[in-house]
Amino acid sequence: MRPHVFRVRYRAGWSALALGFMTACSAGPRAIVYGRDGCAYCLMQINDARYAAELVTHTGKVSTFDSIECLVSYYQTLDAAHRDAVETLWVSDYTRPGTLISATSARFLRVTGPGSPMGRGMLAVGDSAALAPLQARASEPPMTWRD
């Protein structure tokens, strides 16, 4: 094999390996396996794709939740050091079940009627236009993650 061909393959191999590590350590959400994954807070099986949530740490550890309420409760129990380890928070978009959106950019509503797995009726949407038809069922004004 010619030396320049070896160098190209060698560099391509290392580039692919580096890309693999970057992808494996990304702070994006991983797909929730509905009917199999469990909630890190209440330990229920995650079945409803409209309400699921996820927390990802800087090290890539993923914790899944069956509802936004469980994510919030879990997050509130973390001490300062563990909160600092959180890289990203994700919630399921109610209008697109199973699609995880950033909790920091989502809008949240508490609605009446058939509700979330924990029964508190908290849901999230990624598009403000999607709020309008849901607000008729809302018991409170829309909220952000900070609220």
mmCIF file of N, CA and C in Angstrom:
data_model
loop_
_atom_site.group_PDB
_atom_site.id
_atom_site.type_symbol
_atom_site.label_atom_id
_atom_site.label_comp_id
_atom_site.label_asym_id
_atom_site.label_seq_id
_atom_site.Cartn_x
_atom_site.Cartn_y
_atom_site.Cartn_z
ATOM 1 N N MET A 1 0.851 -1.174 0.000
ATOM 2 C CA MET A 1 0.000 0.000 0.000
ATOM 3 C C MET A 1 0.901 1.243 0.000
ATOM 4 N N ARG A 2 0.529 2.233 -0.766
ATOM 5 C CA ARG A 2 1.312 3.455 -0.835
ATOM 6 C C ARG A 2 1.151 4.257 0.457
ATOM 7 N N PRO A 3 2.195 4.944 0.937
ATOM 8 C CA PRO A 3 2.153 5.664 2.211
ATOM 9 C C PRO A 3 1.056 6.715 2.297
ATOM 10 N N HIS A 4 0.798 7.455 1.213
ATOM 11 C CA HIS A 4 -0.223 8.504 1.279
ATOM 12 C C HIS A 4 -1.629 7.908 1.426
ATOM 13 N N VAL A 5 -1.873 6.720 0.852
ATOM 14 C CA VAL A 5 -3.168 6.061 0.994
ATOM 15 C C VAL A 5 -3.366 5.637 2.449
ATOM 16 N N PHE A 6 -2.293 5.123 3.058
ATOM 17 C CA PHE A 6 -2.369 4.727 4.462
ATOM 18 C C PHE A 6 -2.706 5.919 5.353
ATOM 19 N N ARG A 7 -2.056 7.070 5.096
ATOM 20 C CA ARG A 7 -2.310 8.267 5.910
ATOM 21 C C ARG A 7 -3.751 8.725 5.773
ATOM 22 N N VAL A 8 -4.312 8.687 4.590
ATOM 23 C CA VAL A 8 -5.697 9.096 4.364
ATOM 24 C C VAL A 8 -6.633 8.168 5.130
ATOM 25 N N ARG A 9 -6.420 6.868 5.032
ATOM 26 C CA ARG A 9 -7.268 5.910 5.747
ATOM 27 C C ARG A 9 -7.108 6.055 7.252
ATOM 28 N N TYR A 10 -5.871 6.276 7.709
ATOM 29 C CA TYR A 10 -5.593 6.451 9.130
ATOM 30 C C TYR A 10 -6.353 7.665 9.668
ATOM 31 N N ARG A 11 -6.262 8.779 8.953
ATOM 32 C CA ARG A 11 -6.957 10.001 9.376
ATOM 33 C C ARG A 11 -8.469 9.824 9.321
ATOM 34 N N ALA A 12 -8.964 9.165 8.290
ATOM 35 C CA ALA A 12 -10.407 8.929 8.168
ATOM 36 C C ALA A 12 -10.899 8.061 9.314
ATOM 37 N N GLY A 13 -10.093 7.063 9.694
ATOM 38 C CA GLY A 13 -10.470 6.200 10.815
ATOM 39 C C GLY A 13 -10.566 6.972 12.113
ATOM 40 N N TRP A 14 -9.591 7.806 12.381
ATOM 41 C CA TRP A 14 -9.632 8.614 13.606
ATOM 42 C C TRP A 14 -10.766 9.631 13.572
ATOM 43 N N SER A 15 -11.037 10.191 12.427
ATOM 44 C CA SER A 15 -12.148 11.143 12.305
ATOM 45 C C SER A 15 -13.473 10.460 12.603
ATOM 46 N N ALA A 16 -13.653 9.257 12.074
ATOM 47 C CA ALA A 16 -14.890 8.513 12.333
ATOM 48 C C ALA A 16 -15.014 8.165 13.802
ATOM 49 N N LEU A 17 -13.906 7.777 14.434
ATOM 50 C CA LEU A 17 -13.917 7.457 15.858
ATOM 51 C C LEU A 17 -14.270 8.692 16.685
ATOM 52 N N ALA A 18 -13.672 9.830 16.359
ATOM 53 C CA ALA A 18 -13.963 11.070 17.085
ATOM 54 C C ALA A 18 -15.421 11.467 16.914
ATOM 55 N N LEU A 19 -15.948 11.340 15.707
ATOM 56 C CA LEU A 19 -17.355 11.655 15.461
ATOM 57 C C LEU A 19 -18.256 10.736 16.276
ATOM 58 N N GLY A 20 -17.896 9.475 16.360
ATOM 59 C CA GLY A 20 -18.673 8.523 17.157
ATOM 60 C C GLY A 20 -18.704 8.910 18.620
ATOM 61 N N PHE A 21 -17.557 9.332 19.166
ATOM 62 C CA PHE A 21 -17.515 9.765 20.565
ATOM 63 C C PHE A 21 -18.342 11.024 20.781
ATOM 64 N N MET A 22 -18.253 11.969 19.854
ATOM 65 C CA MET A 22 -19.033 13.196 19.999
ATOM 66 C C MET A 22 -20.522 12.901 19.960
ATOM 67 N N THR A 23 -20.942 12.005 19.097
ATOM 68 C CA THR A 23 -22.352 11.640 19.001
ATOM 69 C C THR A 23 -22.802 10.918 20.259
ATOM 70 N N ALA A 24 -21.971 10.022 20.764
ATOM 71 C CA ALA A 24 -22.331 9.255 21.958
ATOM 72 C C ALA A 24 -22.443 10.151 23.172
ATOM 73 N N CYS A 25 -21.694 11.248 23.205
ATOM 74 C CA CYS A 25 -21.698 12.126 24.365
ATOM 75 C C CYS A 25 -22.555 13.362 24.151
ATOM 76 N N SER A 26 -23.354 13.385 23.096
ATOM 77 C CA SER A 26 -24.166 14.564 22.840
ATOM 78 C C SER A 26 -25.225 14.710 23.915
ATOM 79 N N ALA A 27 -25.634 15.924 24.151
ATOM 80 C CA ALA A 27 -26.608 16.208 25.200
ATOM 81 C C ALA A 27 -28.042 16.176 24.673
ATOM 82 N N GLY A 28 -28.214 15.708 23.459
ATOM 83 C CA GLY A 28 -29.553 15.607 22.901
ATOM 84 C C GLY A 28 -30.314 14.457 23.525
ATOM 85 N N PRO A 29 -31.605 14.417 23.270
ATOM 86 C CA PRO A 29 -32.400 13.339 23.868
ATOM 87 C C PRO A 29 -32.159 12.014 23.158
ATOM 88 N N ARG A 30 -32.411 10.945 23.855
ATOM 89 C CA ARG A 30 -32.407 9.636 23.213
ATOM 90 C C ARG A 30 -33.865 9.216 23.106
ATOM 91 N N ALA A 31 -34.150 8.356 22.185
ATOM 92 C CA ALA A 31 -35.535 7.901 21.998
ATOM 93 C C ALA A 31 -35.997 7.130 23.228
ATOM 94 N N ILE A 32 -37.173 7.467 23.711
ATOM 95 C CA ILE A 32 -37.771 6.755 24.837
ATOM 96 C C ILE A 32 -38.440 5.503 24.284
ATOM 97 N N VAL A 33 -38.239 4.396 24.940
ATOM 98 C CA VAL A 33 -38.856 3.137 24.517
ATOM 99 C C VAL A 33 -40.144 2.982 25.334
ATOM 100 N N TYR A 34 -41.244 3.392 24.732
ATOM 101 C CA TYR A 34 -42.539 3.365 25.416
ATOM 102 C C TYR A 34 -42.947 1.916 25.680
ATOM 103 N N GLY A 35 -43.470 1.692 26.880
ATOM 104 C CA GLY A 35 -43.855 0.350 27.279
ATOM 105 C C GLY A 35 -42.702 -0.450 27.877
ATOM 106 N N ARG A 36 -41.484 0.121 27.840
ATOM 107 C CA ARG A 36 -40.342 -0.565 28.429
ATOM 108 C C ARG A 36 -39.561 0.313 29.403
ATOM 109 N N ASP A 37 -39.282 1.571 29.020
ATOM 110 C CA ASP A 37 -38.528 2.466 29.908
ATOM 111 C C ASP A 37 -39.364 2.812 31.130
ATOM 112 N N GLY A 38 -38.675 3.055 32.230
ATOM 113 C CA GLY A 38 -39.353 3.409 33.472
ATOM 114 C C GLY A 38 -39.028 4.825 33.899
ATOM 115 N N CYS A 39 -39.879 5.365 34.744
ATOM 116 C CA CYS A 39 -39.722 6.719 35.264
ATOM 117 C C CYS A 39 -38.688 6.713 36.393
ATOM 118 N N ALA A 40 -37.714 7.614 36.305
ATOM 119 C CA ALA A 40 -36.663 7.719 37.316
ATOM 120 C C ALA A 40 -37.189 8.266 38.633
ATOM 121 N N TYR A 41 -38.376 8.854 38.630
ATOM 122 C CA TYR A 41 -38.919 9.442 39.858
ATOM 123 C C TYR A 41 -39.955 8.544 40.529
ATOM 124 N N CYS A 42 -40.988 8.159 39.799
ATOM 125 C CA CYS A 42 -42.074 7.371 40.410
ATOM 126 C C CYS A 42 -41.995 5.882 40.087
ATOM 127 N N LEU A 43 -41.082 5.515 39.196
ATOM 128 C CA LEU A 43 -40.819 4.129 38.803
ATOM 129 C C LEU A 43 -41.922 3.487 37.965
ATOM 130 N N MET A 44 -42.926 4.257 37.531
ATOM 131 C CA MET A 44 -43.960 3.711 36.642
ATOM 132 C C MET A 44 -43.363 3.481 35.253
ATOM 133 N N GLN A 45 -43.956 2.569 34.525
ATOM 134 C CA GLN A 45 -43.561 2.341 33.142
ATOM 135 C C GLN A 45 -44.047 3.524 32.303
ATOM 136 N N ILE A 46 -43.238 3.944 31.329
ATOM 137 C CA ILE A 46 -43.602 5.079 30.483
ATOM 138 C C ILE A 46 -44.401 4.553 29.295
ATOM 139 N N ASN A 47 -45.680 4.941 29.228
ATOM 140 C CA ASN A 47 -46.562 4.436 28.176
ATOM 141 C C ASN A 47 -47.157 5.519 27.287
ATOM 142 N N ASP A 48 -47.344 6.715 27.802
ATOM 143 C CA ASP A 48 -48.040 7.764 27.062
ATOM 144 C C ASP A 48 -47.045 8.752 26.461
ATOM 145 N N ALA A 49 -46.910 8.731 25.143
ATOM 146 C CA ALA A 49 -45.935 9.567 24.436
ATOM 147 C C ALA A 49 -46.273 11.052 24.470
ATOM 148 N N ARG A 50 -47.452 11.421 24.946
ATOM 149 C CA ARG A 50 -47.824 12.846 25.006
ATOM 150 C C ARG A 50 -47.200 13.556 26.207
ATOM 151 N N TYR A 51 -46.767 12.812 27.217
ATOM 152 C CA TYR A 51 -46.351 13.435 28.479
ATOM 153 C C TYR A 51 -44.929 13.121 28.919
ATOM 154 N N ALA A 52 -44.215 12.260 28.248
ATOM 155 C CA ALA A 52 -42.896 11.806 28.696
ATOM 156 C C ALA A 52 -41.882 12.945 28.743
ATOM 157 N N ALA A 53 -40.805 12.720 29.488
ATOM 158 C CA ALA A 53 -39.757 13.727 29.624
ATOM 159 C C ALA A 53 -38.418 13.027 29.848
ATOM 160 N N GLU A 54 -37.345 13.813 29.726
ATOM 161 C CA GLU A 54 -36.012 13.248 29.838
ATOM 162 C C GLU A 54 -35.040 14.287 30.376
ATOM 163 N N LEU A 55 -34.069 13.828 31.152
ATOM 164 C CA LEU A 55 -32.999 14.668 31.677
ATOM 165 C C LEU A 55 -31.691 14.029 31.230
ATOM 166 N N VAL A 56 -30.765 14.853 30.704
ATOM 167 C CA VAL A 56 -29.462 14.361 30.244
ATOM 168 C C VAL A 56 -28.384 15.131 30.993
ATOM 169 N N THR A 57 -27.418 14.392 31.575
ATOM 170 C CA THR A 57 -26.326 15.028 32.306
ATOM 171 C C THR A 57 -25.152 15.319 31.366
ATOM 172 N N HIS A 58 -24.175 16.055 31.889
ATOM 173 C CA HIS A 58 -22.969 16.368 31.110
ATOM 174 C C HIS A 58 -22.231 15.104 30.682
ATOM 175 N N THR A 59 -22.332 14.044 31.472
ATOM 176 C CA THR A 59 -21.637 12.795 31.144
ATOM 177 C C THR A 59 -22.438 11.927 30.185
ATOM 178 N N GLY A 60 -23.644 12.357 29.815
ATOM 179 C CA GLY A 60 -24.465 11.606 28.879
ATOM 180 C C GLY A 60 -25.452 10.653 29.531
ATOM 181 N N LYS A 61 -25.513 10.629 30.860
ATOM 182 C CA LYS A 61 -26.481 9.770 31.544
ATOM 183 C C LYS A 61 -27.884 10.322 31.280
ATOM 184 N N VAL A 62 -28.800 9.431 30.904
ATOM 185 C CA VAL A 62 -30.169 9.818 30.576
ATOM 186 C C VAL A 62 -31.114 9.261 31.631
ATOM 187 N N SER A 63 -31.963 10.130 32.173
ATOM 188 C CA SER A 63 -33.030 9.711 33.087
ATOM 189 C C SER A 63 -34.347 10.017 32.388
ATOM 190 N N THR A 64 -35.254 9.033 32.362
ATOM 191 C CA THR A 64 -36.540 9.206 31.693
ATOM 192 C C THR A 64 -37.648 9.342 32.722
ATOM 193 N N PHE A 65 -38.743 10.003 32.303
ATOM 194 C CA PHE A 65 -39.856 10.286 33.204
ATOM 195 C C PHE A 65 -41.169 10.063 32.474
ATOM 196 N N ASP A 66 -42.181 9.600 33.198
ATOM 197 C CA ASP A 66 -43.473 9.333 32.563
ATOM 198 C C ASP A 66 -44.332 10.579 32.459
ATOM 199 N N SER A 67 -43.931 11.665 33.126
ATOM 200 C CA SER A 67 -44.706 12.908 33.048
ATOM 201 C C SER A 67 -43.807 14.102 33.340
ATOM 202 N N ILE A 68 -44.273 15.259 32.940
ATOM 203 C CA ILE A 68 -43.561 16.499 33.225
ATOM 204 C C ILE A 68 -43.502 16.720 34.732
ATOM 205 N N GLU A 69 -44.578 16.361 35.433
ATOM 206 C CA GLU A 69 -44.622 16.524 36.879
ATOM 207 C C GLU A 69 -43.503 15.737 37.557
ATOM 208 N N CYS A 70 -43.230 14.528 37.068
ATOM 209 C CA CYS A 70 -42.153 13.719 37.642
ATOM 210 C C CYS A 70 -40.790 14.347 37.355
ATOM 211 N N LEU A 71 -40.598 14.863 36.139
ATOM 212 C CA LEU A 71 -39.346 15.552 35.820
ATOM 213 C C LEU A 71 -39.143 16.736 36.752
ATOM 214 N N VAL A 72 -40.165 17.560 36.926
ATOM 215 C CA VAL A 72 -40.069 18.746 37.784
ATOM 216 C C VAL A 72 -39.786 18.327 39.226
ATOM 217 N N SER A 73 -40.509 17.342 39.736
ATOM 218 C CA SER A 73 -40.301 16.882 41.114
ATOM 219 C C SER A 73 -38.884 16.355 41.301
ATOM 220 N N TYR A 74 -38.404 15.562 40.357
ATOM 221 C CA TYR A 74 -37.050 15.021 40.419
ATOM 222 C C TYR A 74 -36.031 16.158 40.408
ATOM 223 N N TYR A 75 -36.197 17.092 39.483
ATOM 224 C CA TYR A 75 -35.266 18.211 39.349
ATOM 225 C C TYR A 75 -35.221 19.038 40.635
ATOM 226 N N GLN A 76 -36.371 19.253 41.268
ATOM 227 C CA GLN A 76 -36.424 20.039 42.495
ATOM 228 C C GLN A 76 -35.736 19.345 43.670
ATOM 229 N N THR A 77 -35.613 18.010 43.617
ATOM 230 C CA THR A 77 -34.945 17.298 44.714
ATOM 231 C C THR A 77 -33.426 17.299 44.576
ATOM 232 N N LEU A 78 -32.903 17.693 43.421
ATOM 233 C CA LEU A 78 -31.456 17.675 43.206
ATOM 234 C C LEU A 78 -30.766 18.776 44.000
ATOM 235 N N ASP A 79 -29.623 18.449 44.596
ATOM 236 C CA ASP A 79 -28.837 19.483 45.261
ATOM 237 C C ASP A 79 -28.085 20.278 44.187
ATOM 238 N N ALA A 80 -27.411 21.345 44.594
ATOM 239 C CA ALA A 80 -26.761 22.251 43.643
ATOM 240 C C ALA A 80 -25.751 21.529 42.753
ATOM 241 N N ALA A 81 -24.967 20.627 43.304
ATOM 242 C CA ALA A 81 -23.952 19.921 42.516
ATOM 243 C C ALA A 81 -24.597 19.057 41.439
ATOM 244 N N HIS A 82 -25.687 18.379 41.789
ATOM 245 C CA HIS A 82 -26.366 17.531 40.810
ATOM 246 C C HIS A 82 -27.116 18.360 39.769
ATOM 247 N N ARG A 83 -27.650 19.499 40.160
ATOM 248 C CA ARG A 83 -28.296 20.383 39.167
ATOM 249 C C ARG A 83 -27.266 20.906 38.174
ATOM 250 N N ASP A 84 -26.071 21.200 38.662
ATOM 251 C CA ASP A 84 -25.008 21.677 37.774
ATOM 252 C C ASP A 84 -24.590 20.605 36.773
ATOM 253 N N ALA A 85 -24.818 19.342 37.101
ATOM 254 C CA ALA A 85 -24.461 18.234 36.208
ATOM 255 C C ALA A 85 -25.478 18.044 35.087
ATOM 256 N N VAL A 86 -26.642 18.702 35.199
ATOM 257 C CA VAL A 86 -27.672 18.562 34.168
ATOM 258 C C VAL A 86 -27.275 19.379 32.945
ATOM 259 N N GLU A 87 -27.236 18.694 31.814
ATOM 260 C CA GLU A 87 -26.893 19.359 30.552
ATOM 261 C C GLU A 87 -28.155 19.867 29.862
ATOM 262 N N THR A 88 -29.153 18.988 29.685
ATOM 263 C CA THR A 88 -30.381 19.375 28.993
ATOM 264 C C THR A 88 -31.591 18.688 29.611
ATOM 265 N N LEU A 89 -32.745 19.312 29.417
ATOM 266 C CA LEU A 89 -34.034 18.788 29.853
ATOM 267 C C LEU A 89 -34.951 18.744 28.645
ATOM 268 N N TRP A 90 -35.699 17.658 28.505
ATOM 269 C CA TRP A 90 -36.554 17.459 27.337
ATOM 270 C C TRP A 90 -37.951 17.049 27.783
ATOM 271 N N VAL A 91 -38.957 17.533 27.058
ATOM 272 C CA VAL A 91 -40.350 17.161 27.312
ATOM 273 C C VAL A 91 -41.008 16.788 25.991
ATOM 274 N N SER A 92 -42.002 15.933 26.074
ATOM 275 C CA SER A 92 -42.719 15.519 24.872
ATOM 276 C C SER A 92 -43.679 16.626 24.447
ATOM 277 N N ASP A 93 -43.691 16.913 23.161
ATOM 278 C CA ASP A 93 -44.628 17.898 22.619
ATOM 279 C C ASP A 93 -46.010 17.243 22.540
ATOM 280 N N TYR A 94 -46.949 17.755 23.298
ATOM 281 C CA TYR A 94 -48.293 17.178 23.382
ATOM 282 C C TYR A 94 -48.954 17.062 22.009
ATOM 283 N N THR A 95 -48.702 18.031 21.136
ATOM 284 C CA THR A 95 -49.337 18.026 19.820
ATOM 285 C C THR A 95 -48.620 17.106 18.827
ATOM 286 N N ARG A 96 -47.427 16.640 19.172
ATOM 287 C CA ARG A 96 -46.662 15.700 18.352
ATOM 288 C C ARG A 96 -46.104 14.615 19.270
ATOM 289 N N PRO A 97 -46.970 13.718 19.759
ATOM 290 C CA PRO A 97 -46.555 12.718 20.753
ATOM 291 C C PRO A 97 -45.273 11.988 20.374
ATOM 292 N N GLY A 98 -44.392 11.885 21.363
ATOM 293 C CA GLY A 98 -43.120 11.206 21.159
ATOM 294 C C GLY A 98 -42.008 12.102 20.662
ATOM 295 N N THR A 99 -42.329 13.321 20.251
ATOM 296 C CA THR A 99 -41.320 14.272 19.802
ATOM 297 C C THR A 99 -40.834 15.049 21.009
ATOM 298 N N LEU A 100 -39.558 14.884 21.353
ATOM 299 C CA LEU A 100 -39.003 15.577 22.512
ATOM 300 C C LEU A 100 -38.487 16.948 22.098
ATOM 301 N N ILE A 101 -38.862 17.950 22.892
ATOM 302 C CA ILE A 101 -38.446 19.328 22.665
ATOM 303 C C ILE A 101 -37.745 19.832 23.922
ATOM 304 N N SER A 102 -36.928 20.827 23.771
ATOM 305 C CA SER A 102 -36.210 21.387 24.913
ATOM 306 C C SER A 102 -37.199 21.973 25.916
ATOM 307 N N ALA A 103 -37.053 21.599 27.170
ATOM 308 C CA ALA A 103 -37.946 22.111 28.213
ATOM 309 C C ALA A 103 -37.774 23.615 28.390
ATOM 310 N N THR A 104 -36.574 24.126 28.121
ATOM 311 C CA THR A 104 -36.335 25.552 28.324
ATOM 312 C C THR A 104 -36.998 26.421 27.254
ATOM 313 N N SER A 105 -37.370 25.831 26.129
ATOM 314 C CA SER A 105 -38.061 26.610 25.095
ATOM 315 C C SER A 105 -39.549 26.239 24.980
ATOM 316 N N ALA A 106 -39.974 25.220 25.691
ATOM 317 C CA ALA A 106 -41.372 24.775 25.634
ATOM 318 C C ALA A 106 -42.283 25.711 26.418
ATOM 319 N N ARG A 107 -43.564 25.657 26.082
ATOM 320 C CA ARG A 107 -44.611 26.355 26.852
ATOM 321 C C ARG A 107 -45.439 25.273 27.522
ATOM 322 N N PHE A 108 -45.792 25.493 28.773
ATOM 323 C CA PHE A 108 -46.494 24.493 29.571
ATOM 324 C C PHE A 108 -47.888 24.968 29.939
ATOM 325 N N LEU A 109 -48.816 24.024 29.967
ATOM 326 C CA LEU A 109 -50.192 24.289 30.386
ATOM 327 C C LEU A 109 -50.615 23.218 31.381
ATOM 328 N N ARG A 110 -51.431 23.620 32.329
ATOM 329 C CA ARG A 110 -52.088 22.661 33.212
ATOM 330 C C ARG A 110 -53.547 22.645 32.772
ATOM 331 N N VAL A 111 -54.022 21.473 32.322
ATOM 332 C CA VAL A 111 -55.376 21.375 31.771
ATOM 333 C C VAL A 111 -56.263 20.496 32.645
ATOM 334 N N THR A 112 -57.558 20.706 32.511
ATOM 335 C CA THR A 112 -58.535 19.875 33.217
ATOM 336 C C THR A 112 -58.970 18.739 32.295
ATOM 337 N N GLY A 113 -59.620 17.772 32.851
ATOM 338 C CA GLY A 113 -60.081 16.639 32.051
ATOM 339 C C GLY A 113 -59.082 15.505 32.132
ATOM 340 N N PRO A 114 -59.203 14.544 31.221
ATOM 341 C CA PRO A 114 -58.253 13.426 31.251
ATOM 342 C C PRO A 114 -56.844 13.990 31.183
ATOM 343 N N GLY A 115 -56.037 13.605 32.128
ATOM 344 C CA GLY A 115 -54.736 14.261 32.229
ATOM 345 C C GLY A 115 -53.552 13.350 32.085
ATOM 346 N N SER A 116 -52.475 13.851 32.570
ATOM 347 C CA SER A 116 -51.191 13.174 32.474
ATOM 348 C C SER A 116 -51.149 11.936 33.375
ATOM 349 N N PRO A 117 -50.136 11.110 33.220
ATOM 350 C CA PRO A 117 -50.056 9.886 34.022
ATOM 351 C C PRO A 117 -50.110 10.131 35.536
ATOM 352 N N MET A 118 -49.614 11.249 36.000
ATOM 353 C CA MET A 118 -49.643 11.535 37.431
ATOM 354 C C MET A 118 -50.907 12.307 37.834
ATOM 355 N N GLY A 119 -51.756 12.609 36.867
ATOM 356 C CA GLY A 119 -53.054 13.200 37.151
ATOM 357 C C GLY A 119 -53.090 14.694 37.389
ATOM 358 N N ARG A 120 -51.991 15.378 37.162
ATOM 359 C CA ARG A 120 -51.978 16.822 37.403
ATOM 360 C C ARG A 120 -52.214 17.631 36.140
ATOM 361 N N GLY A 121 -52.327 16.979 34.997
ATOM 362 C CA GLY A 121 -52.709 17.647 33.758
ATOM 363 C C GLY A 121 -51.676 18.564 33.143
ATOM 364 N N MET A 122 -50.394 18.372 33.449
ATOM 365 C CA MET A 122 -49.356 19.235 32.890
ATOM 366 C C MET A 122 -48.952 18.710 31.515
ATOM 367 N N LEU A 123 -48.961 19.618 30.519
ATOM 368 C CA LEU A 123 -48.535 19.256 29.175
ATOM 369 C C LEU A 123 -47.644 20.348 28.616
ATOM 370 N N ALA A 124 -46.903 20.007 27.569
ATOM 371 C CA ALA A 124 -45.969 20.951 26.951
ATOM 372 C C ALA A 124 -46.204 21.000 25.451
ATOM 373 N N VAL A 125 -45.963 22.173 24.888
ATOM 374 C CA VAL A 125 -46.003 22.336 23.428
ATOM 375 C C VAL A 125 -44.777 23.145 23.010
ATOM 376 N N GLY A 126 -44.337 22.905 21.797
ATOM 377 C CA GLY A 126 -43.173 23.612 21.283
ATOM 378 C C GLY A 126 -43.530 24.827 20.463
ATOM 379 N N ASP A 127 -44.754 24.874 19.988
ATOM 380 C CA ASP A 127 -45.196 25.944 19.108
ATOM 381 C C ASP A 127 -46.279 26.758 19.812
ATOM 382 N N SER A 128 -46.062 28.047 19.945
ATOM 383 C CA SER A 128 -47.041 28.904 20.624
ATOM 384 C C SER A 128 -48.408 28.858 19.958
ATOM 385 N N ALA A 129 -48.444 28.631 18.644
ATOM 386 C CA ALA A 129 -49.725 28.546 17.939
ATOM 387 C C ALA A 129 -50.524 27.338 18.419
ATOM 388 N N ALA A 130 -49.846 26.302 18.891
ATOM 389 C CA ALA A 130 -50.527 25.106 19.381
ATOM 390 C C ALA A 130 -51.194 25.349 20.734
ATOM 391 N N LEU A 131 -50.834 26.433 21.402
ATOM 392 C CA LEU A 131 -51.432 26.746 22.703
ATOM 393 C C LEU A 131 -52.896 27.144 22.595
ATOM 394 N N ALA A 132 -53.252 27.895 21.561
ATOM 395 C CA ALA A 132 -54.592 28.458 21.434
ATOM 396 C C ALA A 132 -55.713 27.436 21.619
ATOM 397 N N PRO A 133 -55.729 26.327 20.872
ATOM 398 C CA PRO A 133 -56.835 25.387 21.046
ATOM 399 C C PRO A 133 -56.818 24.676 22.409
ATOM 400 N N LEU A 134 -55.675 24.614 23.047
ATOM 401 C CA LEU A 134 -55.572 23.926 24.340
ATOM 402 C C LEU A 134 -55.918 24.828 25.512
ATOM 403 N N GLN A 135 -55.821 26.131 25.328
ATOM 404 C CA GLN A 135 -56.054 27.066 26.431
ATOM 405 C C GLN A 135 -57.481 27.038 26.948
ATOM 406 N N ALA A 136 -58.437 26.607 26.145
ATOM 407 C CA ALA A 136 -59.827 26.514 26.606
ATOM 408 C C ALA A 136 -59.945 25.497 27.749
ATOM 409 N N ARG A 137 -59.052 24.497 27.779
ATOM 410 C CA ARG A 137 -59.053 23.478 28.837
ATOM 411 C C ARG A 137 -58.102 23.817 29.978
ATOM 412 N N ALA A 138 -57.370 24.919 29.852
ATOM 413 C CA ALA A 138 -56.339 25.258 30.835
ATOM 414 C C ALA A 138 -56.935 25.844 32.108
ATOM 415 N N SER A 139 -56.354 25.459 33.228
ATOM 416 C CA SER A 139 -56.786 25.979 34.515
ATOM 417 C C SER A 139 -55.900 27.131 34.978
ATOM 418 N N GLU A 140 -54.810 27.372 34.249
ATOM 419 C CA GLU A 140 -53.867 28.445 34.578
ATOM 420 C C GLU A 140 -53.319 29.021 33.278
ATOM 421 N N PRO A 141 -52.714 30.212 33.332
ATOM 422 C CA PRO A 141 -52.083 30.747 32.112
ATOM 423 C C PRO A 141 -50.871 29.896 31.719
ATOM 424 N N PRO A 142 -50.436 29.988 30.467
ATOM 425 C CA PRO A 142 -49.246 29.238 30.032
ATOM 426 C C PRO A 142 -48.020 29.600 30.874
ATOM 427 N N MET A 143 -47.130 28.622 31.021
ATOM 428 C CA MET A 143 -45.922 28.816 31.818
ATOM 429 C C MET A 143 -44.691 28.454 30.997
ATOM 430 N N THR A 144 -43.542 28.890 31.472
ATOM 431 C CA THR A 144 -42.253 28.481 30.913
ATOM 432 C C THR A 144 -41.576 27.566 31.925
ATOM 433 N N TRP A 145 -40.427 26.988 31.564
ATOM 434 C CA TRP A 145 -39.705 26.116 32.485
ATOM 435 C C TRP A 145 -39.336 26.879 33.758
ATOM 436 N N ARG A 146 -38.962 28.122 33.637
ATOM 437 C CA ARG A 146 -38.582 28.921 34.819
ATOM 438 C C ARG A 146 -39.756 29.120 35.770
ATOM 439 N N ASP A 147 -40.988 29.200 35.212
ATOM 440 C CA ASP A 147 -42.177 29.374 36.068
ATOM 441 C C ASP A 147 -42.373 28.137 36.926
#
